[in-house]
Short mmCIF file of N, CA and C in Angstrom, two decimals:
data_model
loop_
_atom_site.label_atom_id
_atom_site.label_comp_id
_atom_site.label_asym_id
_atom_site.label_seq_id
_atom_site.Cartn_x
_atom_site.Cartn_y
_atom_site.Cartn_z
N ARG A 189 109.04 76.12 87.52
CA ARG A 189 107.82 75.36 87.43
C ARG A 189 106.60 76.21 87.81
N ALA A 190 106.74 76.97 88.88
CA ALA A 190 105.61 77.80 89.31
C ALA A 190 105.20 78.77 88.22
N MET A 191 106.19 79.29 87.49
CA MET A 191 105.86 80.26 86.44
C MET A 191 105.16 79.60 85.26
N ARG A 192 105.47 78.32 85.01
CA ARG A 192 104.77 77.61 83.93
C ARG A 192 103.32 77.34 84.33
N GLU A 193 103.12 77.00 85.59
CA GLU A 193 101.78 76.68 86.05
C GLU A 193 100.94 77.92 86.35
N HIS A 194 101.61 79.03 86.63
CA HIS A 194 100.93 80.28 86.97
C HIS A 194 101.55 81.42 86.15
N PRO A 195 101.13 81.56 84.90
CA PRO A 195 101.74 82.59 84.06
C PRO A 195 101.57 84.01 84.60
N GLU A 196 100.53 84.25 85.41
CA GLU A 196 100.36 85.58 85.99
C GLU A 196 101.52 85.90 86.93
N PHE A 197 102.08 84.88 87.57
CA PHE A 197 103.24 85.08 88.43
C PHE A 197 104.44 85.51 87.60
N ALA A 198 104.62 84.88 86.44
CA ALA A 198 105.72 85.24 85.55
C ALA A 198 105.58 86.68 85.07
N VAL A 199 104.36 87.09 84.77
CA VAL A 199 104.12 88.47 84.35
C VAL A 199 104.49 89.43 85.49
N ALA A 200 104.06 89.11 86.71
CA ALA A 200 104.35 89.97 87.86
C ALA A 200 105.85 90.08 88.11
N VAL A 201 106.56 88.98 87.97
CA VAL A 201 108.03 89.01 88.17
C VAL A 201 108.68 89.93 87.15
N ASP A 202 108.29 89.80 85.90
CA ASP A 202 108.88 90.65 84.86
C ASP A 202 108.51 92.12 85.06
N LEU A 203 107.29 92.38 85.51
CA LEU A 203 106.88 93.76 85.78
C LEU A 203 107.73 94.36 86.90
N ARG A 204 107.98 93.59 87.94
CA ARG A 204 108.81 94.09 89.05
C ARG A 204 110.23 94.35 88.58
N ARG A 205 110.74 93.51 87.68
CA ARG A 205 112.07 93.74 87.13
C ARG A 205 112.11 95.05 86.34
N LEU A 206 111.09 95.26 85.53
CA LEU A 206 111.01 96.53 84.79
C LEU A 206 110.89 97.70 85.75
N GLU A 207 110.08 97.53 86.77
CA GLU A 207 109.91 98.60 87.76
C GLU A 207 111.25 98.97 88.40
N MET A 208 112.03 97.98 88.76
CA MET A 208 113.33 98.25 89.37
C MET A 208 114.25 99.01 88.40
N LEU A 209 114.21 98.63 87.14
CA LEU A 209 115.04 99.32 86.15
C LEU A 209 114.58 100.77 85.96
N TYR A 210 113.28 100.96 85.85
CA TYR A 210 112.75 102.32 85.72
C TYR A 210 113.11 103.16 86.96
N ARG A 211 113.01 102.55 88.13
CA ARG A 211 113.32 103.28 89.36
C ARG A 211 114.80 103.67 89.39
N LYS A 212 115.68 102.78 88.95
CA LYS A 212 117.12 103.10 88.89
C LYS A 212 117.37 104.28 87.96
N GLN A 213 116.56 104.38 86.92
CA GLN A 213 116.67 105.51 85.99
C GLN A 213 116.00 106.76 86.53
N GLY A 214 115.27 106.62 87.63
CA GLY A 214 114.54 107.77 88.19
C GLY A 214 113.28 108.07 87.41
N ASN A 215 112.74 107.08 86.74
CA ASN A 215 111.59 107.28 85.86
C ASN A 215 110.31 106.75 86.50
N GLU A 216 109.83 107.44 87.52
CA GLU A 216 108.60 107.04 88.21
C GLU A 216 107.39 107.10 87.28
N ALA A 217 107.39 108.04 86.35
CA ALA A 217 106.26 108.17 85.43
C ALA A 217 106.11 106.91 84.58
N ALA A 218 107.21 106.30 84.20
CA ALA A 218 107.14 105.06 83.41
C ALA A 218 106.55 103.92 84.23
N ILE A 219 106.84 103.91 85.52
CA ILE A 219 106.29 102.88 86.39
C ILE A 219 104.78 103.01 86.47
N VAL A 220 104.32 104.21 86.71
CA VAL A 220 102.88 104.46 86.78
C VAL A 220 102.22 104.08 85.46
N ALA A 221 102.80 104.52 84.35
CA ALA A 221 102.22 104.21 83.04
C ALA A 221 102.18 102.71 82.79
N MET A 222 103.22 102.00 83.20
CA MET A 222 103.28 100.55 82.99
C MET A 222 102.14 99.84 83.72
N TYR A 223 101.92 100.20 84.98
CA TYR A 223 100.86 99.53 85.74
C TYR A 223 99.47 99.98 85.31
N GLN A 224 99.32 101.22 84.88
CA GLN A 224 98.03 101.65 84.34
C GLN A 224 97.73 100.90 83.05
N ASP A 225 98.76 100.69 82.23
CA ASP A 225 98.60 99.93 80.99
C ASP A 225 98.20 98.49 81.30
N LEU A 226 98.81 97.91 82.32
CA LEU A 226 98.46 96.54 82.71
C LEU A 226 96.98 96.46 83.07
N GLN A 227 96.51 97.43 83.83
CA GLN A 227 95.10 97.42 84.22
C GLN A 227 94.17 97.52 83.01
N LYS A 228 94.60 98.24 81.99
CA LYS A 228 93.79 98.36 80.77
C LYS A 228 93.81 97.07 79.95
N ARG A 229 94.92 96.34 80.03
CA ARG A 229 95.11 95.19 79.15
C ARG A 229 94.65 93.85 79.72
N THR A 230 94.34 93.79 81.01
CA THR A 230 93.94 92.50 81.57
C THR A 230 92.75 92.63 82.50
N ASP A 231 91.99 91.56 82.54
CA ASP A 231 90.90 91.45 83.50
C ASP A 231 91.24 90.43 84.58
N HIS A 232 92.46 89.91 84.55
CA HIS A 232 92.87 88.91 85.53
C HIS A 232 92.89 89.55 86.92
N PRO A 233 92.10 89.02 87.85
CA PRO A 233 91.96 89.69 89.15
C PRO A 233 93.26 89.81 89.94
N LYS A 234 94.10 88.79 89.90
CA LYS A 234 95.35 88.86 90.66
C LYS A 234 96.30 89.90 90.06
N LEU A 235 96.36 89.96 88.73
CA LEU A 235 97.23 90.96 88.11
C LEU A 235 96.70 92.37 88.31
N ARG A 236 95.39 92.53 88.28
CA ARG A 236 94.81 93.86 88.51
C ARG A 236 95.08 94.31 89.95
N ALA A 237 94.94 93.39 90.90
CA ALA A 237 95.22 93.72 92.30
C ALA A 237 96.70 94.04 92.49
N PHE A 238 97.56 93.30 91.83
CA PHE A 238 99.00 93.55 91.88
C PHE A 238 99.30 94.96 91.34
N ALA A 239 98.72 95.29 90.20
CA ALA A 239 98.94 96.61 89.60
C ALA A 239 98.45 97.71 90.54
N GLU A 240 97.33 97.50 91.18
CA GLU A 240 96.79 98.51 92.09
C GLU A 240 97.73 98.73 93.27
N ARG A 241 98.26 97.65 93.83
CA ARG A 241 99.21 97.78 94.96
C ARG A 241 100.47 98.51 94.52
N ARG A 242 100.95 98.21 93.34
CA ARG A 242 102.18 98.85 92.86
C ARG A 242 101.92 100.33 92.54
N LEU A 243 100.73 100.65 92.05
CA LEU A 243 100.39 102.06 91.81
C LEU A 243 100.30 102.82 93.12
N GLN A 244 99.76 102.19 94.15
CA GLN A 244 99.71 102.83 95.46
C GLN A 244 101.12 103.08 95.99
N HIS A 245 101.98 102.11 95.78
CA HIS A 245 103.38 102.28 96.20
C HIS A 245 104.04 103.43 95.44
N ALA A 246 103.81 103.49 94.14
CA ALA A 246 104.39 104.56 93.32
C ALA A 246 103.90 105.92 93.80
N GLU A 247 102.65 105.98 94.22
CA GLU A 247 102.08 107.23 94.74
C GLU A 247 102.81 107.65 96.02
N ARG A 248 103.08 106.67 96.90
CA ARG A 248 103.81 106.98 98.13
C ARG A 248 105.23 107.45 97.83
N VAL A 249 105.87 106.83 96.86
CA VAL A 249 107.23 107.21 96.48
C VAL A 249 107.24 108.62 95.87
N ALA A 250 106.21 108.92 95.10
CA ALA A 250 106.14 110.22 94.43
C ALA A 250 105.86 111.37 95.40
N HIS A 251 105.24 111.06 96.54
CA HIS A 251 104.88 112.09 97.51
C HIS A 251 105.37 111.69 98.90
N PRO A 252 106.68 111.67 99.10
CA PRO A 252 107.21 111.19 100.38
C PRO A 252 106.79 112.03 101.58
N ASP A 253 106.67 113.35 101.44
CA ASP A 253 106.29 114.19 102.57
C ASP A 253 104.89 113.84 103.08
N GLN A 254 103.98 113.63 102.15
CA GLN A 254 102.61 113.25 102.51
C GLN A 254 102.61 111.88 103.18
N THR A 255 103.37 110.95 102.64
CA THR A 255 103.44 109.61 103.20
C THR A 255 104.04 109.64 104.61
N ILE A 256 105.07 110.42 104.80
CA ILE A 256 105.69 110.55 106.12
C ILE A 256 104.68 111.10 107.12
N ALA A 257 103.94 112.13 106.73
CA ALA A 257 102.93 112.72 107.63
C ALA A 257 101.86 111.69 107.99
N GLU A 258 101.41 110.91 107.00
CA GLU A 258 100.39 109.90 107.27
C GLU A 258 100.92 108.81 108.20
N LEU A 259 102.14 108.38 107.96
CA LEU A 259 102.72 107.34 108.81
C LEU A 259 102.92 107.83 110.23
N ARG A 260 103.38 109.06 110.39
CA ARG A 260 103.56 109.62 111.73
C ARG A 260 102.22 109.72 112.46
N ALA A 261 101.18 110.11 111.76
CA ALA A 261 99.85 110.21 112.37
C ALA A 261 99.36 108.84 112.81
N ARG A 262 99.58 107.82 111.97
CA ARG A 262 99.18 106.46 112.35
C ARG A 262 99.94 105.98 113.56
N ILE A 263 101.24 106.27 113.61
CA ILE A 263 102.05 105.88 114.76
C ILE A 263 101.53 106.56 116.02
N ASP A 264 101.25 107.87 115.93
CA ASP A 264 100.71 108.61 117.08
C ASP A 264 99.41 107.98 117.57
N ASP A 265 98.51 107.65 116.63
CA ASP A 265 97.23 107.04 117.00
C ASP A 265 97.44 105.70 117.70
N LYS A 266 98.32 104.90 117.17
CA LYS A 266 98.57 103.57 117.76
C LYS A 266 99.22 103.67 119.12
N LEU A 267 100.15 104.61 119.27
CA LEU A 267 100.79 104.81 120.55
C LEU A 267 99.79 105.30 121.60
N ALA A 268 98.87 106.17 121.19
CA ALA A 268 97.86 106.67 122.10
C ALA A 268 96.95 105.54 122.60
N LYS A 269 96.68 104.56 121.74
CA LYS A 269 95.84 103.44 122.13
C LYS A 269 96.57 102.50 123.09
N LEU A 270 97.89 102.52 123.05
CA LEU A 270 98.68 101.64 123.94
C LEU A 270 98.74 102.17 125.37
N ARG A 271 98.46 103.42 125.58
CA ARG A 271 98.55 104.02 126.91
C ARG A 271 97.41 103.64 127.78
#
């Protein structure tokens, strides 16, 4: 019912399914291309925001060393504030 009333939700669900399949194949480039294509094809604000979040996630997956360094730095900063 939710998907009938909110077709953007149905689109997001199918995109995530495709993303999971591409990821199982090890095809990160297809994931990036898919979400970039979505941004070109729609002006729907929720779908555009969804695509942006998924592109940011794909960037983190593509560069794990950089992401690890950033996360460690954030943890260090937060721990320092707790002292």
